[in-house]
PDB file of C-alpha atoms and ligand atoms in Angstrom:
ATOM      1  CA  MET D   1      12.473 -13.364  -5.120  1.00  0.00           C
ATOM      2  CA  LEU D   2      12.616 -11.028  -2.565  1.00  0.00           C
ATOM      3  CA  LEU D   3      10.539 -11.627  -0.444  1.00  0.00           C
ATOM      4  CA  HIS D   4      11.731 -15.095   0.338  1.00  0.00           C
ATOM      5  CA  ARG D   5      15.037 -13.548   0.673  1.00  0.00           C
ATOM      6  CA  ASP D   6      17.052 -13.419   4.181  1.00  0.00           C
ATOM      7  CA  PRO D   7      15.719 -10.247   6.213  1.00  0.00           C
ATOM      8  CA  SER D   8      19.353 -10.110   6.477  1.00  0.00           C
ATOM      9  CA  ASP D   9      20.523 -10.071   2.350  1.00  0.00           C
ATOM     10  CA  PRO D  10      20.954  -5.872   2.428  1.00  0.00           C
ATOM     11  CA  ALA D  11      18.809  -5.571  -0.596  1.00  0.00           C
ATOM     12  CA  ARG D  12      15.566  -6.333   0.945  1.00  0.00           C
ATOM     13  CA  ARG D  13      16.588  -4.636   4.338  1.00  0.00           C
ATOM     14  CA  ALA D  14      16.621  -1.286   1.487  1.00  0.00           C
ATOM     15  CA  VAL D  15      13.445  -2.706   0.329  1.00  0.00           C
ATOM     16  CA  GLU D  16      11.750  -3.577   2.479  1.00  0.00           C
ATOM     17  CA  LEU D  17      12.781   0.040   5.214  1.00  0.00           C
ATOM     18  CA  ALA D  18      12.271   1.562   1.861  1.00  0.00           C
ATOM     19  CA  GLN D  19       8.611   0.272   1.031  1.00  0.00           C
ATOM     20  CA  ARG D  20       7.906   1.247   5.405  1.00  0.00           C
ATOM     21  CA  GLY D  21       9.109   4.101   5.415  1.00  0.00           C
ATOM     22  CA  ARG D  22       7.623   5.810   2.705  1.00  0.00           C
ATOM     23  CA  MET D  23       4.373   4.175   4.358  1.00  0.00           C
ATOM     24  CA  ILE D  24       4.483   5.531   7.467  1.00  0.00           C
ATOM     25  CA  LEU D  25       4.762   8.597   5.206  1.00  0.00           C
ATOM     26  CA  ASP D  26       1.932   8.453   4.149  1.00  0.00           C
ATOM     27  CA  VAL D  27       0.191   7.677   6.786  1.00  0.00           C
ATOM     28  CA  ALA D  28       1.663  10.356   8.910  1.00  0.00           C
ATOM     29  CA  THR D  29      -0.010  12.990   6.015  1.00  0.00           C
ATOM     30  CA  ALA D  30      -3.892  11.087   6.491  1.00  0.00           C
ATOM     31  CA  ASP D  31      -3.310  12.051  10.126  1.00  0.00           C
ATOM     32  CA  LEU D  32      -2.564  15.285   9.684  1.00  0.00           C
ATOM     33  CA  GLU D  33      -4.331  15.734   6.978  1.00  0.00           C
ATOM     34  CA  ALA D  34      -7.639  13.910   8.573  1.00  0.00           C
ATOM     35  CA  ALA D  35      -6.516  15.698  11.854  1.00  0.00           C
ATOM     36  CA  GLU D  36      -7.270  19.083   9.944  1.00  0.00           C
ATOM     37  CA  GLN D  37      -9.943  18.802   8.781  1.00  0.00           C
ATOM     38  CA  ARG D  38     -11.753  17.343  12.040  1.00  0.00           C
ATOM     39  CA  LEU D  39     -10.511  20.469  14.600  1.00  0.00           C
ATOM     40  CA  GLY D  40      -8.333  22.659  12.627  1.00  0.00           C
ATOM     41  CA  PRO D  41      -5.259  23.462  12.224  1.00  0.00           C
ATOM     42  CA  PHE D  42      -4.524  24.165  15.862  1.00  0.00           C
ATOM     43  CA  HIS D  43      -5.612  21.297  17.821  1.00  0.00           C
ATOM     44  CA  ALA D  44      -3.451  19.198  20.243  1.00  0.00           C
ATOM     45  CA  THR D  45      -4.206  15.590  17.861  1.00  0.00           C
ATOM     46  CA  SER D  46      -3.253  18.633  14.446  1.00  0.00           C
ATOM     47  CA  TRP D  47       0.226  19.053  16.367  1.00  0.00           C
ATOM     48  CA  HIS D  48       0.476  15.672  17.619  1.00  0.00           C
ATOM     49  CA  PHE D  49      -0.195  14.894  14.129  1.00  0.00           C
ATOM     50  CA  ARG D  50       2.599  16.920  12.545  1.00  0.00           C
ATOM     51  CA  GLN D  51       4.754  15.753  14.704  1.00  0.00           C
ATOM     52  CA  ALA D  52       5.039  12.711  13.377  1.00  0.00           C
ATOM     53  CA  LEU D  53       4.564  13.447  10.244  1.00  0.00           C
ATOM     54  CA  ALA D  54       7.663  15.478  10.761  1.00  0.00           C
ATOM     55  CA  GLU D  55       9.223  12.311  12.629  1.00  0.00           C
ATOM     56  CA  ALA D  56       8.516  10.399   8.994  1.00  0.00           C
ATOM     57  CA  GLY D  57      10.047  12.413   7.442  1.00  0.00           C
ATOM     58  CA  ARG D  58      13.429  13.257   8.891  1.00  0.00           C
ATOM     59  CA  SER D  59      13.818   8.970   8.815  1.00  0.00           C
ATOM     60  CA  TRP D  60      12.856   9.179   4.492  1.00  0.00           C
ATOM     61  CA  ASP D  61      15.427  11.709   4.358  1.00  0.00           C
ATOM     62  CA  ARG D  62      18.292   9.733   6.941  1.00  0.00           C
ATOM     63  CA  LEU D  63      16.501   6.289   4.478  1.00  0.00           C
ATOM     64  CA  ARG D  64      17.312   8.527   1.287  1.00  0.00           C
ATOM     65  CA  ALA D  65      20.821   9.760   2.750  1.00  0.00           C
ATOM     66  CA  GLU D  66      22.036   6.125   3.754  1.00  0.00           C
ATOM     67  CA  PHE D  67      20.647   4.167  -0.182  1.00  0.00           C
ATOM     68  CA  GLY D  68      20.215   6.498  -2.050  1.00  0.00           C
ATOM     69  CA  GLY D  69      17.232   8.178  -3.818  1.00  0.00           C
ATOM     70  CA  PRO D  70      17.700   5.787  -7.324  1.00  0.00           C
ATOM     71  CA  ALA D  71      17.899   3.500  -5.065  1.00  0.00           C
ATOM     72  CA  LEU D  72      14.835   3.850  -2.919  1.00  0.00           C
ATOM     73  CA  GLU D  73      13.142   4.501  -6.504  1.00  0.00           C
ATOM     74  CA  SER D  74      13.874   1.571  -7.263  1.00  0.00           C
ATOM     75  CA  ALA D  75      12.501  -0.023  -4.366  1.00  0.00           C
ATOM     76  CA  LEU D  76       9.724   1.708  -3.849  1.00  0.00           C
ATOM     77  CA  SER D  77       8.996   0.230  -8.222  1.00  0.00           C
ATOM     78  CA  GLN D  78       9.608  -3.480  -6.388  1.00  0.00           C
ATOM     79  CA  PRO D  79       5.915  -5.298  -5.513  1.00  0.00           C
ATOM     80  CA  PRO D  80       4.938  -5.436  -2.125  1.00  0.00           C
ATOM     81  CA  ILE D  81       7.825  -7.417   0.362  1.00  0.00           C
ATOM     82  CA  THR D  82       5.525  -5.680   3.954  1.00  0.00           C
ATOM     83  CA  PHE D  83       2.617  -4.447   5.107  1.00  0.00           C
ATOM     84  CA  LEU D  84       1.314  -2.662   7.402  1.00  0.00           C
ATOM     85  CA  THR D  85      -0.778  -3.369  10.483  1.00  0.00           C
ATOM     86  CA  LEU D  86      -2.602  -0.392  12.782  1.00  0.00           C
ATOM     87  CA  GLY D  87      -4.100  -0.709  15.643  1.00  0.00           C
ATOM     88  CA  ALA D  88      -6.373  -3.593  16.620  1.00  0.00           C
ATOM     89  CA  GLU D  89      -5.013  -3.844  19.728  1.00  0.00           C
ATOM     90  CA  ASP D  90      -7.862  -3.430  21.878  1.00  0.00           C
ATOM     91  CA  GLY D  91     -10.205  -5.881  19.901  1.00  0.00           C
ATOM     92  CA  GLU D  92     -12.829  -3.559  19.043  1.00  0.00           C
ATOM     93  CA  LEU D  93     -11.970  -2.971  15.779  1.00  0.00           C
ATOM     94  CA  PRO D  94     -10.830  -5.040  12.450  1.00  0.00           C
ATOM     95  CA  PRO D  95      -6.681  -3.692  11.725  1.00  0.00           C
ATOM     96  CA  VAL D  96      -6.176  -1.916   9.343  1.00  0.00           C
ATOM     97  CA  VAL D  97      -4.036  -3.849   6.710  1.00  0.00           C
ATOM     98  CA  LEU D  98      -1.312  -1.469   4.409  1.00  0.00           C
ATOM     99  CA  ILE D  99       0.822  -2.815   1.906  1.00  0.00           C
ATOM    100  CA  PRO D 100       2.963  -0.499  -0.951  1.00  0.00           C
ATOM    101  CA  ILE D 101       1.518  -0.631  -4.446  1.00  0.00           C
ATOM    102  CA  ALA D 102       4.042   1.460  -6.929  1.00  0.00           C
ATOM    103  CA  GLY D 103       4.911   3.339  -4.678  1.00  0.00           C
ATOM    104  CA  ARG D 104       2.178   3.984  -3.102  1.00  0.00           C
ATOM    105  CA  THR D 105      -0.500   3.796  -0.220  1.00  0.00           C
ATOM    106  CA  TYR D 106      -2.833   1.047  -0.369  1.00  0.00           C
ATOM    107  CA  ARG D 107      -5.739   0.227   2.682  1.00  0.00           C
ATOM    108  CA  ALA D 108      -6.222  -3.378   1.387  1.00  0.00           C
ATOM    109  CA  GLU D 109      -9.106  -5.489   2.553  1.00  0.00           C
ATOM    110  CA  LYS D 110     -10.310  -8.687   2.102  1.00  0.00           C
ATOM    111  CA  ILE D 111     -13.898  -8.804   1.682  1.00  0.00           C
ATOM    112  CA  ALA D 112     -16.590 -11.214   0.986  1.00  0.00           C
ATOM    113  CA  GLY D 113     -16.080 -13.515  -2.399  1.00  0.00           C
ATOM    114  CA  THR D 114     -19.111 -15.045  -4.591  1.00  0.00           C
ATOM    115  CA  PRO D 115     -18.643 -17.600  -5.585  1.00  0.00           C
ATOM    116  CA  LEU D 116     -17.776 -17.148  -9.074  1.00  0.00           C
ATOM    117  CA  ALA D 117     -14.874 -14.057  -7.289  1.00  0.00           C
ATOM    118  CA  PRO D 118     -14.397 -16.214  -4.099  1.00  0.00           C
ATOM    119  CA  THR D 119     -10.795 -14.308  -3.883  1.00  0.00           C
ATOM    120  CA  GLN D 120     -11.905 -10.457  -3.804  1.00  0.00           C
ATOM    121  CA  TRP D 121      -9.828  -7.244  -1.481  1.00  0.00           C
ATOM    122  CA  ARG D 122     -10.636  -4.416  -2.002  1.00  0.00           C
ATOM    123  CA  LEU D 123      -7.539  -1.332  -2.424  1.00  0.00           C
ATOM    124  CA  THR D 124      -8.019   2.145  -1.019  1.00  0.00           C
ATOM    125  CA  ARG D 125      -5.535   5.053  -1.684  1.00  0.00           C
ATOM    126  CA  LEU D 126      -4.060   6.671   1.286  1.00  0.00           C
ATOM    127  CA  SER D 127      -2.310   9.662  -0.089  1.00  0.00           C
ATOM    128  CA  PRO D 128      -3.928  11.878  -2.082  1.00  0.00           C
ATOM    129  CA  PRO D 129      -6.880   9.491  -2.293  1.00  0.00           C
ATOM    130  CA  LEU D 130      -8.533   7.378  -5.172  1.00  0.00           C
ATOM    131  CA  GLU D 131     -11.688   9.936  -7.923  1.00  0.00           C
ATOM    132  CA  HIS D 132     -13.001   7.106  -8.878  1.00  0.00           C
ATOM    133  CA  GLY D 133     -13.499   5.598  -5.694  1.00  0.00           C
ATOM    134  CA  PRO D 134     -11.555   1.951  -4.476  1.00  0.00           C
ATOM    135  CA  TYR D 135     -10.437  -0.697  -6.538  1.00  0.00           C
ATOM    136  CA  TYR D 136     -11.991  -3.883  -6.418  1.00  0.00           C
ATOM    137  CA  ALA D 137      -9.176  -7.128  -7.234  1.00  0.00           C
ATOM    138  CA  CYS D 138      -9.911 -11.053  -7.511  1.00  0.00           C
ATOM    139  CA  ARG D 139      -9.064 -13.944  -8.200  1.00  0.00           C
ATOM    140  CA  LEU D 140     -12.210 -16.461 -10.337  1.00  0.00           C
ATOM    141  CA  ARG D 141     -13.489 -19.825  -9.911  1.00  0.00           C
ATOM    142  CA  ASP D 142     -11.500 -20.667 -12.866  1.00  0.00           C
ATOM    143  CA  GLY D 143      -7.863 -19.328 -11.363  1.00  0.00           C
ATOM    144  CA  SER D 144      -8.429 -16.109 -13.451  1.00  0.00           C
ATOM    145  CA  THR D 145      -7.744 -12.671 -12.097  1.00  0.00           C
ATOM    146  CA  GLN D 146      -9.312  -9.698 -12.098  1.00  0.00           C
ATOM    147  CA  CYS D 147      -9.237  -6.577 -11.261  1.00  0.00           C
ATOM    148  CA  ASP D 148     -11.131  -2.830 -11.905  1.00  0.00           C
ATOM    149  CA  CYS D 149      -8.294  -0.250 -12.415  1.00  0.00           C
ATOM    150  CA  ALA D 150      -7.966   1.572 -16.030  1.00  0.00           C
ATOM    151  CA  GLU D 151      -4.547  -1.176 -15.894  1.00  0.00           C
ATOM    152  CA  TRP D 152      -6.210  -4.489 -15.724  1.00  0.00           C
ATOM    153  CA  THR D 153      -9.217  -1.914 -18.298  1.00  0.00           C
ATOM    154  CA  TYR D 154      -6.503  -1.783 -20.747  1.00  0.00           C
ATOM    155  CA  GLN D 155      -3.957  -4.251 -21.167  1.00  0.00           C
ATOM    156  CA  VAL D 156      -7.118  -6.759 -21.796  1.00  0.00           C
ATOM    157  CA  ALA D 157      -8.681  -5.164 -24.260  1.00  0.00           C
ATOM    158  CA  ASP D 158      -4.771  -5.394 -25.856  1.00  0.00           C
ATOM    159  CA  GLY D 159      -5.789  -9.407 -25.898  1.00  0.00           C
ATOM    160  CA  ALA D 160      -3.503 -10.289 -23.853  1.00  0.00           C
ATOM    161  CA  ARG D 161      -4.563 -13.297 -21.226  1.00  0.00           C
ATOM    162  CA  PRO D 162      -1.459 -14.439 -19.647  1.00  0.00           C
ATOM    163  CA  ALA D 163      -0.558 -16.290 -16.216  1.00  0.00           C
ATOM    164  CA  ARG D 164       1.016 -13.307 -14.618  1.00  0.00           C
ATOM    165  CA  PRO D 165      -1.139 -11.132 -13.416  1.00  0.00           C
ATOM    166  CA  LEU D 166      -1.857  -7.368 -15.496  1.00  0.00           C
ATOM    167  CA  CYS D 167      -1.872  -5.175 -12.920  1.00  0.00           C
ATOM    168  CA  LYS D 168       0.431  -3.762 -10.837  1.00  0.00           C
ATOM    169  CA  HIS D 169      -2.805  -3.762  -7.857  1.00  0.00           C
ATOM    170  CA  LEU D 170      -2.371  -8.252  -8.617  1.00  0.00           C
ATOM    171  CA  ALA D 171       0.750  -7.987  -9.165  1.00  0.00           C
ATOM    172  CA  ALA D 172       1.333  -6.606  -5.798  1.00  0.00           C
ATOM    173  CA  LEU D 173      -1.340  -8.893  -4.268  1.00  0.00           C
ATOM    174  CA  ALA D 174      -0.214 -11.933  -5.686  1.00  0.00           C
ATOM    175  CA  ALA D 175       3.480 -11.065  -4.076  1.00  0.00           C
ATOM    176  CA  LEU D 176       2.367 -11.426  -0.948  1.00  0.00           C
ATOM    177  CA  GLY D 177       0.735 -14.702  -1.430  1.00  0.00           C
ATOM    178  CA  TRP D 178      -2.890 -13.406  -0.903  1.00  0.00           C
ATOM    179  CA  LEU D 179      -4.143 -13.665  -3.645  1.00  0.00           C
TER     180      LEU D 179
HETATM  181 ZN1  LIG P 201      -5.171  -2.939 -10.762  1.00  0.00          ZN
END
């Protein structure tokens, strides 16, 4: 697995840079949208985030120039090998943890489990936001995993109960060793 390769391994490095670059771009996009909605397009904060987004866009273009578009696409389709932690340095609010799943950025929050489902995660897509709220992905007491997304529901209806995770959300959490 790429995650366990040496950080200097070129293939691993390309995937990590692509996944981080995509998340930074998505964060900058979400920040700018929120600032514009709350403060208007000409507020100093909105200008600041517009600059940040432009910088993230330039970094992304540099990655594309270095690795090529197809390599970036393929890197984004890999299970996550990295995540971003935002904020929390002042300790006032819990940190925001972001993970890349299939080219999209999700906020991952570990939430209180239940006896039946001891490990539970709430996954909220950053940009564009999900229409039907966050996904809930969990590991049940019997060791099986479950998600409430359409992909998982479809796979289960298909009758399979394999050991591997049935959707990209569960596969991502499993790849990080969080499930
Ligand atoms: Zn899912």
